[in-house]
PDB file of C-alpha atoms in Angstrom:
ATOM      1  CA  MET A   1     118.166 -89.837-154.901  1.00 79.00           C
ATOM      2  CA  ARG A   2     118.033 -93.305-156.790  1.00 81.00           C
ATOM      3  CA  SER A   3     121.394 -95.391-154.934  1.00 85.00           C
ATOM      4  CA  GLU A   4     121.851 -96.875-151.241  1.00 85.00           C
ATOM      5  CA  CYS A   5     123.449 -93.582-149.793  1.00 88.00           C
ATOM      6  CA  LYS A   6     120.200 -91.081-151.235  1.00 88.00           C
ATOM      7  CA  TYR A   7     117.900 -93.813-149.139  1.00 86.00           C
ATOM      8  CA  GLU A   8     119.624 -94.466-146.219  1.00 87.00           C
ATOM      9  CA  VAL A   9     119.608 -90.435-145.672  1.00 89.00           C
ATOM     10  CA  PHE A  10     115.776 -90.043-146.872  1.00 87.00           C
ATOM     11  CA  ILE A  11     115.186 -93.271-144.116  1.00 85.00           C
ATOM     12  CA  ASN A  12     116.822 -91.178-141.224  1.00 87.00           C
ATOM     13  CA  GLU A  13     114.858 -87.768-142.098  1.00 89.00           C
ATOM     14  CA  VAL A  14     111.979 -89.921-141.830  1.00 85.00           C
ATOM     15  CA  LYS A  15     112.817 -91.410-138.091  1.00 85.00           C
ATOM     16  CA  GLU A  16     114.071 -88.050-137.226  1.00 87.00           C
ATOM     17  CA  PHE A  17     110.335 -86.648-138.116  1.00 86.00           C
ATOM     18  CA  ALA A  18     108.684 -89.461-136.747  1.00 84.00           C
ATOM     19  CA  ASN A  19     110.949 -88.613-133.200  1.00 85.00           C
ATOM     20  CA  PHE A  20     110.018 -85.347-133.808  1.00 87.00           C
ATOM     21  CA  ASN A  21     106.390 -84.963-133.807  1.00 85.00           C
ATOM     22  CA  ASN A  22     106.321 -88.524-131.150  1.00 84.00           C
ATOM     23  CA  VAL A  23     105.246 -91.146-134.084  1.00 80.00           C
ATOM     24  CA  PRO A  24     104.814 -94.809-132.514  1.00 78.00           C
ATOM     25  CA  GLU A  25     105.923 -96.098-135.713  1.00 70.00           C
ATOM     26  CA  LYS A  26     109.520 -95.959-136.249  1.00 66.00           C
ATOM     27  CA  ASP A  27     110.158 -99.720-138.272  1.00 72.00           C
ATOM     28  CA  PHE A  28     108.161-101.407-140.547  1.00 73.00           C
ATOM     29  CA  LYS A  29     106.526-103.991-139.502  1.00 75.00           C
ATOM     30  CA  GLU A  30     108.493-107.776-140.929  1.00 72.00           C
ATOM     31  CA  MET A  31     105.367-109.894-142.280  1.00 71.00           C
ATOM     32  CA  ARG A  32     106.866-113.846-142.544  1.00 71.00           C
ATOM     33  CA  LYS A  33     105.636-114.968-145.699  1.00 69.00           C
ATOM     34  CA  ARG A  34     104.131-118.219-145.915  1.00 71.00           C
ATOM     35  CA  THR A  35     106.369-121.069-147.888  1.00 70.00           C
ATOM     36  CA  SER A  36     104.753-123.665-149.746  1.00 72.00           C
ATOM     37  CA  LYS A  37     105.886-127.114-149.359  1.00 75.00           C
ATOM     38  CA  LEU A  38     108.841-127.322-152.794  1.00 73.00           C
ATOM     39  CA  LEU A  39     107.703-130.049-155.432  1.00 74.00           C
ATOM     40  CA  ALA A  40     110.034-132.351-157.352  1.00 74.00           C
ATOM     41  CA  GLY A  41     112.724-130.528-159.180  1.00 73.00           C
ATOM     42  CA  GLU A  42     112.353-127.315-157.794  1.00 72.00           C
ATOM     43  CA  THR A  43     114.170-124.884-156.646  1.00 72.00           C
ATOM     44  CA  PRO A  44     113.764-122.645-152.904  1.00 66.00           C
ATOM     45  CA  ASP A  45     113.455-119.637-154.076  1.00 63.00           C
ATOM     46  CA  ASP A  46     115.626-116.892-152.543  1.00 55.00           C
ATOM     47  CA  ASN A  47     113.458-113.336-152.391  1.00 54.00           C
ATOM     48  CA  SER A  48     111.324-114.469-149.869  1.00 58.00           C
ATOM     49  CA  ASN A  49     113.220-113.962-147.249  1.00 66.00           C
ATOM     50  CA  VAL A  50     113.845-110.269-148.316  1.00 72.00           C
ATOM     51  CA  SER A  51     112.655-107.903-144.900  1.00 77.00           C
ATOM     52  CA  SER A  52     110.538-105.174-145.128  1.00 79.00           C
ATOM     53  CA  MET A  53     112.436-102.639-145.986  1.00 81.00           C
ATOM     54  CA  VAL A  54     114.036-103.644-148.531  1.00 83.00           C
ATOM     55  CA  GLN A  55     111.098-104.494-150.409  1.00 82.00           C
ATOM     56  CA  PHE A  56     109.735-100.803-149.602  1.00 84.00           C
ATOM     57  CA  LYS A  57     113.033 -99.480-151.224  1.00 87.00           C
ATOM     58  CA  ILE A  58     112.565-101.268-154.084  1.00 86.00           C
ATOM     59  CA  LYS A  59     108.622-101.404-154.939  1.00 87.00           C
ATOM     60  CA  THR A  60     108.023 -97.978-153.457  1.00 88.00           C
ATOM     61  CA  TYR A  61     110.793 -95.854-152.850  1.00 88.00           C
ATOM     62  CA  TYR A  62     112.029 -96.463-156.319  1.00 89.00           C
ATOM     63  CA  ALA A  63     109.021 -96.888-158.025  1.00 90.00           C
ATOM     64  CA  ALA A  64     108.426 -93.696-157.410  1.00 90.00           C
ATOM     65  CA  LEU A  65     111.328 -91.769-158.402  1.00 91.00           C
ATOM     66  CA  ASP A  66     111.363 -93.771-161.459  1.00 90.00           C
ATOM     67  CA  LYS A  67     107.896 -92.598-162.239  1.00 90.00           C
ATOM     68  CA  ILE A  68     108.762 -89.350-161.529  1.00 89.00           C
ATOM     69  CA  THR A  69     111.329 -89.343-164.164  1.00 88.00           C
ATOM     70  CA  MET A  70     109.723 -90.504-166.923  1.00 87.00           C
ATOM     71  CA  SER A  71     106.741 -88.096-166.252  1.00 83.00           C
ATOM     72  CA  LEU A  72     109.273 -85.011-166.286  1.00 79.00           C
ATOM     73  CA  HIS A  73     111.227 -86.565-168.997  1.00 79.00           C
ATOM     74  CA  GLU A  74     107.538 -87.042-171.490  1.00 77.00           C
ATOM     75  CA  ARG A  75     106.355 -83.442-170.034  1.00 73.00           C
ATOM     76  CA  PHE A  76     108.912 -81.879-171.291  1.00 70.00           C
ATOM     77  CA  SER A  77     111.184 -83.396-173.599  1.00 72.00           C
ATOM     78  CA  GLN A  78     109.000 -81.700-176.265  1.00 70.00           C
ATOM     79  CA  SER A  79     109.630 -78.129-175.231  1.00 74.00           C
ATOM     80  CA  GLN A  80     113.191 -78.706-174.232  1.00 78.00           C
ATOM     81  CA  GLU A  81     115.043 -76.961-176.522  1.00 82.00           C
ATOM     82  CA  ILE A  82     112.914 -74.040-176.289  1.00 82.00           C
ATOM     83  CA  LEU A  83     113.907 -74.029-172.535  1.00 80.00           C
ATOM     84  CA  LYS A  84     117.407 -74.201-173.143  1.00 83.00           C
ATOM     85  CA  ASP A  85     116.969 -70.988-175.114  1.00 84.00           C
ATOM     86  CA  LEU A  86     114.528 -69.041-172.221  1.00 83.00           C
ATOM     87  CA  ALA A  87     117.058 -70.229-169.452  1.00 83.00           C
ATOM     88  CA  ILE A  88     119.557 -67.632-171.613  1.00 85.00           C
ATOM     89  CA  LEU A  89     116.689 -64.975-170.397  1.00 85.00           C
ATOM     90  CA  ASN A  90     117.240 -65.926-166.683  1.00 83.00           C
ATOM     91  CA  SER A  91     117.877 -63.226-164.510  1.00 79.00           C
ATOM     92  CA  ASP A  92     120.284 -64.368-162.772  1.00 80.00           C
ATOM     93  CA  ARG A  93     122.517 -65.065-166.644  1.00 80.00           C
ATOM     94  CA  LEU A  94     121.814 -61.903-167.810  1.00 80.00           C
ATOM     95  CA  MET A  95     123.577 -60.098-164.463  1.00 78.00           C
ATOM     96  CA  ALA A  96     126.651 -61.947-164.310  1.00 74.00           C
ATOM     97  CA  LYS A  97     129.988 -59.945-165.036  1.00 65.00           C
ATOM     98  CA  ASP A  98     131.405 -61.860-167.594  1.00 64.00           C
ATOM     99  CA  SER A  99     132.882 -61.466-170.638  1.00 52.00           C
ATOM    100  CA  GLN A 100     131.533 -64.609-172.621  1.00 60.00           C
ATOM    101  CA  ASN A 101     130.171 -64.718-175.782  1.00 74.00           C
ATOM    102  CA  LEU A 102     126.460 -66.427-176.643  1.00 79.00           C
ATOM    103  CA  PRO A 103     126.316 -69.519-178.031  1.00 81.00           C
ATOM    104  CA  SER A 104     126.353 -69.765-181.752  1.00 80.00           C
ATOM    105  CA  ASP A 105     123.206 -71.065-181.900  1.00 82.00           C
ATOM    106  CA  CYS A 106     120.820 -69.784-179.078  1.00 84.00           C
ATOM    107  CA  PHE A 107     117.421 -68.380-179.765  1.00 84.00           C
ATOM    108  CA  GLN A 108     117.055 -70.372-182.885  1.00 83.00           C
ATOM    109  CA  HIS A 109     114.486 -71.897-181.441  1.00 84.00           C
ATOM    110  CA  ILE A 110     112.685 -69.412-179.729  1.00 83.00           C
ATOM    111  CA  SER A 111     112.646 -67.775-182.411  1.00 79.00           C
ATOM    112  CA  LEU A 112     110.470 -70.711-184.263  1.00 80.00           C
ATOM    113  CA  TRP A 113     108.374 -70.833-181.730  1.00 80.00           C
ATOM    114  CA  LEU A 114     107.739 -66.694-181.799  1.00 82.00           C
ATOM    115  CA  GLU A 115     107.627 -65.389-185.264  1.00 78.00           C
ATOM    116  CA  ASN A 116     108.025 -62.058-185.286  1.00 81.00           C
ATOM    117  CA  ILE A 117     110.982 -62.787-183.778  1.00 85.00           C
ATOM    118  CA  ASN A 118     114.223 -62.040-185.124  1.00 87.00           C
ATOM    119  CA  THR A 119     117.210 -64.525-184.236  1.00 86.00           C
ATOM    120  CA  ASP A 120     120.202 -62.098-185.139  1.00 87.00           C
ATOM    121  CA  GLN A 121     118.499 -58.254-183.646  1.00 88.00           C
ATOM    122  CA  LEU A 122     117.451 -60.728-180.371  1.00 88.00           C
ATOM    123  CA  ARG A 123     120.794 -61.586-179.918  1.00 88.00           C
ATOM    124  CA  THR A 124     122.615 -58.184-180.565  1.00 88.00           C
ATOM    125  CA  GLU A 125     119.664 -56.751-178.369  1.00 88.00           C
ATOM    126  CA  TYR A 126     120.290 -59.174-175.875  1.00 87.00           C
ATOM    127  CA  ILE A 127     124.168 -57.978-175.519  1.00 87.00           C
ATOM    128  CA  GLN A 128     123.524 -54.276-175.623  1.00 86.00           C
ATOM    129  CA  PHE A 129     120.668 -54.401-172.741  1.00 87.00           C
ATOM    130  CA  LYS A 130     123.376 -56.849-171.084  1.00 84.00           C
ATOM    131  CA  ASN A 131     126.058 -54.112-171.016  1.00 84.00           C
ATOM    132  CA  ASN A 132     123.635 -51.612-169.202  1.00 82.00           C
ATOM    133  CA  ILE A 133     121.546 -53.734-167.106  1.00 80.00           C
ATOM    134  CA  TYR A 134     123.714 -52.083-163.705  1.00 78.00           C
ATOM    135  CA  GLU A 135     123.143 -48.116-165.112  1.00 78.00           C
ATOM    136  CA  LEU A 136     118.943 -49.362-165.975  1.00 76.00           C
ATOM    137  CA  ILE A 137     118.691 -50.590-162.529  1.00 74.00           C
ATOM    138  CA  ASN A 138     120.475 -47.624-160.557  1.00 72.00           C
ATOM    139  CA  GLY A 139     117.829 -45.137-162.364  1.00 66.00           C
ATOM    140  CA  LEU A 140     114.684 -47.303-161.629  1.00 61.00           C
ATOM    141  CA  GLU A 141     113.550 -45.437-158.372  1.00 59.00           C
ATOM    142  CA  LEU A 142     115.115 -41.937-158.464  1.00 55.00           C
ATOM    143  CA  PRO A 143     115.522 -40.113-154.685  1.00 56.00           C
ATOM    144  CA  THR A 144     113.511 -38.043-153.145  1.00 58.00           C
ATOM    145  CA  GLU A 145     115.395 -35.203-152.801  1.00 61.00           C
ATOM    146  CA  ILE A 146     118.935 -35.057-155.522  1.00 57.00           C
ATOM    147  CA  HIS A 147     119.952 -31.371-153.881  1.00 62.00           C
ATOM    148  CA  ASP A 148     121.531 -31.410-150.024  1.00 58.00           C
ATOM    149  CA  ASP A 149     121.246 -27.917-148.331  1.00 55.00           C
ATOM    150  CA  THR A 150     124.054 -28.598-146.273  1.00 51.00           C
ATOM    151  CA  SER A 151     126.069 -28.359-148.966  1.00 48.00           C
ATOM    152  CA  LYS A 152     125.773 -24.885-149.209  1.00 46.00           C
ATOM    153  CA  VAL A 153     127.318 -24.510-145.294  1.00 42.00           C
ATOM    154  CA  GLN A 154     130.367 -26.248-146.417  1.00 49.00           C
ATOM    155  CA  ASN A 155     133.339 -24.956-147.670  1.00 47.00           C
ATOM    156  CA  THR A 156     134.343 -24.862-151.213  1.00 44.00           C
ATOM    157  CA  GLU A 157     137.724 -25.376-151.082  1.00 44.00           C
ATOM    158  CA  ILE A 158     138.232 -29.306-151.115  1.00 45.00           C
ATOM    159  CA  ASP A 159     141.611 -31.356-151.144  1.00 48.00           C
ATOM    160  CA  GLU A 160     143.098 -33.634-153.469  1.00 46.00           C
ATOM    161  CA  ASN A 161     142.722 -36.440-150.741  1.00 47.00           C
ATOM    162  CA  ASP A 162     139.439 -35.013-150.157  1.00 48.00           C
ATOM    163  CA  ASP A 163     138.300 -35.830-153.727  1.00 49.00           C
ATOM    164  CA  CYS A 164     139.577 -39.456-153.910  1.00 45.00           C
ATOM    165  CA  SER A 165     137.975 -39.872-150.903  1.00 47.00           C
ATOM    166  CA  SER A 166     134.636 -39.159-151.492  1.00 46.00           C
ATOM    167  CA  ASN A 167     134.705 -40.414-154.937  1.00 46.00           C
ATOM    168  CA  ASP A 168     136.123 -44.119-153.558  1.00 47.00           C
ATOM    169  CA  GLY A 169     132.965 -43.530-151.434  1.00 46.00           C
ATOM    170  CA  ASN A 170     131.201 -42.663-154.063  1.00 45.00           C
ATOM    171  CA  LEU A 171     131.781 -45.706-156.087  1.00 39.00           C
ATOM    172  CA  ASN A 172     131.532 -47.629-152.841  1.00 45.00           C
ATOM    173  CA  ILE A 173     127.675 -46.339-152.722  1.00 40.00           C
ATOM    174  CA  MET A 174     127.073 -47.734-156.708  1.00 40.00           C
ATOM    175  CA  ASP A 175     128.978 -50.965-155.525  1.00 44.00           C
ATOM    176  CA  GLU A 176     126.106 -51.215-152.888  1.00 43.00           C
ATOM    177  CA  ASN A 177     123.647 -50.544-154.798  1.00 44.00           C
ATOM    178  CA  ILE A 178     124.375 -53.019-157.783  1.00 42.00           C
ATOM    179  CA  ASP A 179     124.917 -55.382-155.147  1.00 46.00           C
ATOM    180  CA  LEU A 180     121.192 -54.362-153.512  1.00 42.00           C
ATOM    181  CA  ASN A 181     119.924 -54.962-157.324  1.00 45.00           C
ATOM    182  CA  LYS A 182     121.564 -58.606-158.152  1.00 51.00           C
ATOM    183  CA  ASN A 183     118.169 -60.173-157.259  1.00 69.00           C
ATOM    184  CA  VAL A 184     116.691 -59.027-160.044  1.00 77.00           C
ATOM    185  CA  THR A 185     113.440 -60.732-161.566  1.00 82.00           C
ATOM    186  CA  ILE A 186     111.623 -61.113-164.696  1.00 83.00           C
ATOM    187  CA  THR A 187     109.203 -58.484-164.134  1.00 84.00           C
ATOM    188  CA  THR A 188     111.992 -56.239-163.161  1.00 83.00           C
ATOM    189  CA  ILE A 189     113.541 -56.596-166.369  1.00 85.00           C
ATOM    190  CA  ILE A 190     110.230 -55.877-168.367  1.00 86.00           C
ATOM    191  CA  GLN A 191     109.560 -53.075-165.997  1.00 84.00           C
ATOM    192  CA  LEU A 192     112.850 -51.234-166.790  1.00 83.00           C
ATOM    193  CA  LEU A 193     111.969 -52.537-170.302  1.00 85.00           C
ATOM    194  CA  THR A 194     108.491 -50.238-170.300  1.00 84.00           C
ATOM    195  CA  LYS A 195     109.282 -47.905-168.368  1.00 80.00           C
ATOM    196  CA  TYR A 196     112.318 -46.077-170.374  1.00 80.00           C
ATOM    197  CA  GLY A 197     110.829 -46.916-173.582  1.00 82.00           C
ATOM    198  CA  LEU A 198     112.238 -49.436-173.936  1.00 83.00           C
ATOM    199  CA  ASP A 199     110.619 -51.612-176.078  1.00 82.00           C
ATOM    200  CA  SER A 200     111.275 -49.758-179.139  1.00 85.00           C
ATOM    201  CA  ALA A 201     114.494 -49.885-179.036  1.00 87.00           C
ATOM    202  CA  PHE A 202     114.847 -53.589-178.069  1.00 88.00           C
ATOM    203  CA  PRO A 203     111.788 -55.556-179.650  1.00 89.00           C
ATOM    204  CA  ASN A 204     112.508 -58.570-180.304  1.00 89.00           C
ATOM    205  CA  LEU A 205     113.653 -59.377-176.226  1.00 89.00           C
ATOM    206  CA  HIS A 206     110.452 -57.451-175.039  1.00 88.00           C
ATOM    207  CA  VAL A 207     108.668 -59.506-177.064  1.00 88.00           C
ATOM    208  CA  ALA A 208     110.747 -62.945-175.627  1.00 88.00           C
ATOM    209  CA  TYR A 209     110.194 -61.652-171.921  1.00 88.00           C
ATOM    210  CA  ARG A 210     106.920 -61.076-172.297  1.00 87.00           C
ATOM    211  CA  ALA A 211     106.237 -64.745-173.826  1.00 85.00           C
ATOM    212  CA  LEU A 212     108.511 -65.690-170.524  1.00 84.00           C
ATOM    213  CA  ALA A 213     106.576 -63.950-168.291  1.00 84.00           C
ATOM    214  CA  THR A 214     103.836 -65.861-169.521  1.00 81.00           C
ATOM    215  CA  ILE A 215     104.645 -68.978-169.005  1.00 77.00           C
ATOM    216  CA  PRO A 216     102.276 -70.750-166.645  1.00 68.00           C
ATOM    217  CA  ALA A 217     104.578 -72.687-163.838  1.00 63.00           C
ATOM    218  CA  SER A 218     102.088 -75.541-163.911  1.00 61.00           C
ATOM    219  CA  SER A 219      99.045 -76.614-165.687  1.00 57.00           C
ATOM    220  CA  ALA A 220      96.729 -75.731-163.165  1.00 56.00           C
ATOM    221  CA  SER A 221      95.171 -72.899-164.558  1.00 59.00           C
ATOM    222  CA  ALA A 222      94.468 -74.801-167.652  1.00 57.00           C
ATOM    223  CA  GLU A 223      92.819 -78.096-165.578  1.00 58.00           C
ATOM    224  CA  ARG A 224      90.920 -75.475-163.815  1.00 61.00           C
ATOM    225  CA  SER A 225      89.175 -73.387-166.633  1.00 62.00           C
ATOM    226  CA  PHE A 226      88.951 -77.022-168.182  1.00 65.00           C
ATOM    227  CA  SER A 227      86.999 -78.562-165.227  1.00 73.00           C
ATOM    228  CA  LYS A 228      84.909 -74.788-165.049  1.00 75.00           C
ATOM    229  CA  VAL A 229      84.103 -75.518-168.554  1.00 77.00           C
ATOM    230  CA  LYS A 230      82.253 -78.839-167.691  1.00 75.00           C
ATOM    231  CA  LEU A 231      80.242 -77.272-165.131  1.00 77.00           C
ATOM    232  CA  ILE A 232      78.930 -73.937-167.201  1.00 80.00           C
ATOM    233  CA  LYS A 233      78.726 -75.570-170.516  1.00 78.00           C
ATOM    234  CA  THR A 234      75.833 -78.690-169.708  1.00 77.00           C
ATOM    235  CA  ARG A 235      73.577 -80.539-171.877  1.00 72.00           C
ATOM    236  CA  LEU A 236      71.356 -77.803-171.475  1.00 71.00           C
ATOM    237  CA  ARG A 237      73.632 -74.845-172.526  1.00 76.00           C
ATOM    238  CA  SER A 238      75.160 -76.898-175.159  1.00 78.00           C
ATOM    239  CA  THR A 239      74.193 -74.498-177.862  1.00 81.00           C
ATOM    240  CA  MET A 240      75.804 -71.302-175.753  1.00 81.00           C
ATOM    241  CA  GLY A 241      78.004 -68.964-178.016  1.00 84.00           C
ATOM    242  CA  GLN A 242      81.823 -68.357-178.055  1.00 84.00           C
ATOM    243  CA  GLY A 243      81.874 -64.859-176.844  1.00 85.00           C
ATOM    244  CA  ARG A 244      79.364 -65.876-173.796  1.00 84.00           C
ATOM    245  CA  LEU A 245      81.160 -68.997-172.809  1.00 83.00           C
ATOM    246  CA  GLU A 246      83.481 -67.003-172.312  1.00 83.00           C
ATOM    247  CA  SER A 247      82.577 -63.790-170.086  1.00 84.00           C
ATOM    248  CA  LEU A 248      80.630 -66.704-167.827  1.00 84.00           C
ATOM    249  CA  LEU A 249      84.213 -68.746-167.792  1.00 81.00           C
ATOM    250  CA  LEU A 250      85.912 -65.277-166.566  1.00 82.00           C
ATOM    251  CA  LEU A 251      83.445 -64.936-164.179  1.00 82.00           C
ATOM    252  CA  SER A 252      83.785 -68.176-162.129  1.00 81.00           C
ATOM    253  CA  CYS A 253      87.409 -68.292-162.834  1.00 78.00           C
ATOM    254  CA  GLU A 254      88.053 -64.977-160.905  1.00 79.00           C
ATOM    255  CA  ARG A 255      85.562 -64.114-158.461  1.00 80.00           C
ATOM    256  CA  ASP A 256      88.260 -62.318-156.512  1.00 81.00           C
ATOM    257  CA  ILE A 257      88.137 -59.344-158.481  1.00 82.00           C
ATOM    258  CA  PRO A 258      85.203 -57.212-157.193  1.00 84.00           C
ATOM    259  CA  ILE A 259      82.232 -55.968-159.881  1.00 83.00           C
ATOM    260  CA  ASP A 260      80.844 -52.489-160.093  1.00 87.00           C
ATOM    261  CA  ILE A 261      77.427 -53.033-160.157  1.00 87.00           C
ATOM    262  CA  ASN A 262      77.459 -49.274-161.211  1.00 86.00           C
ATOM    263  CA  ILE A 263      79.836 -49.566-163.782  1.00 87.00           C
ATOM    264  CA  VAL A 264      77.443 -52.545-165.384  1.00 86.00           C
ATOM    265  CA  ILE A 265      73.956 -51.010-165.664  1.00 84.00           C
ATOM    266  CA  ASP A 266      75.854 -48.124-167.755  1.00 84.00           C
ATOM    267  CA  LYS A 267      76.878 -50.407-169.744  1.00 85.00           C
ATOM    268  CA  PHE A 268      74.346 -52.614-169.798  1.00 85.00           C
ATOM    269  CA  LEU A 269      71.856 -49.102-170.480  1.00 83.00           C
ATOM    270  CA  GLN A 270      74.050 -48.241-173.791  1.00 85.00           C
ATOM    271  CA  SER A 271      72.996 -51.592-175.346  1.00 84.00           C
ATOM    272  CA  SER A 272      69.500 -50.022-176.927  1.00 86.00           C
ATOM    273  CA  ASP A 273      67.762 -46.594-176.531  1.00 85.00           C
ATOM    274  CA  LEU A 274      64.640 -48.644-174.618  1.00 85.00           C
ATOM    275  CA  LEU A 275      67.281 -49.754-171.733  1.00 82.00           C
ATOM    276  CA  LYS A 276      68.544 -46.628-172.036  1.00 82.00           C
ATOM    277  CA  ASN A 277      65.030 -44.518-171.385  1.00 81.00           C
ATOM    278  CA  ALA A 278      64.278 -47.151-169.121  1.00 80.00           C
ATOM    279  CA  LEU A 279      67.052 -46.823-166.845  1.00 76.00           C
ATOM    280  CA  THR A 280      68.020 -42.999-167.072  1.00 75.00           C
ATOM    281  CA  PHE A 281      67.066 -41.218-164.044  1.00 67.00           C
ATOM    282  CA  LYS A 282      65.143 -38.266-165.955  1.00 63.00           C
ATOM    283  CA  LYS A 283      63.612 -35.125-163.964  1.00 53.00           C
ATOM    284  CA  TYR A 284      60.288 -33.796-164.501  1.00 50.00           C
ATOM    285  CA  TYR A 285      59.588 -30.023-164.483  1.00 51.00           C
ATOM    286  CA  ILE A 286      56.039 -29.374-163.349  1.00 53.00           C
TER     287      ILE A 286
END
């Protein structure tokens, strides 16, 4: 991106966008720089004749790219080694049909992050799960019917050629199923481990994928929580306990979750006998 060629491509795309949306201003306005009289011993400044396009490239385009690159480096430099280990758990790499061995130092930093993970066992579980991933995905959703009634009407005598052709057809169907299931996500892998009860057979792999699935893509959720804390825990509520604060934060952040008032009343009246007697409906017989 930080090159003359990429900059020209960027400017051309902006001009095409301006033409498509009927934007009147398509070029930078050239501003004449006021020149001052040179004194004795001074040399003329050649930068005074720089065009507005060049100034935008240096002061805005390159400056923005440098700022973005620096921010990404500062944010992810500390967790870069962990991200390398998590990249091996990527679904595309897991579904790849290759016989390449895993790196000798893989999963070392993820074991430092997750203390309950054994590096050697995780490597072994990953290889075993990779070798059986296609069979697990094809059996994830069973068909509605496994017996075809029309097969009873057909003849039982089948030629060898028919056998070969039917086998080839079955293989093609299996290949189609595999091709359809190539776009596997992390959620699908966790669903496989949970549905088949493989979390006990692959405990380290299950913990690693659960940790990978819960990593936020951005810090928006955390920043939203901190902003809600400022609104809830004000100066007048400075003595609020941790339990009540967590409950109020949950109510404030997750407003889209519906609340059943009847369930709330039932839990509230169970807190004491006085509330239970006051809120429970009683029948009086005369």
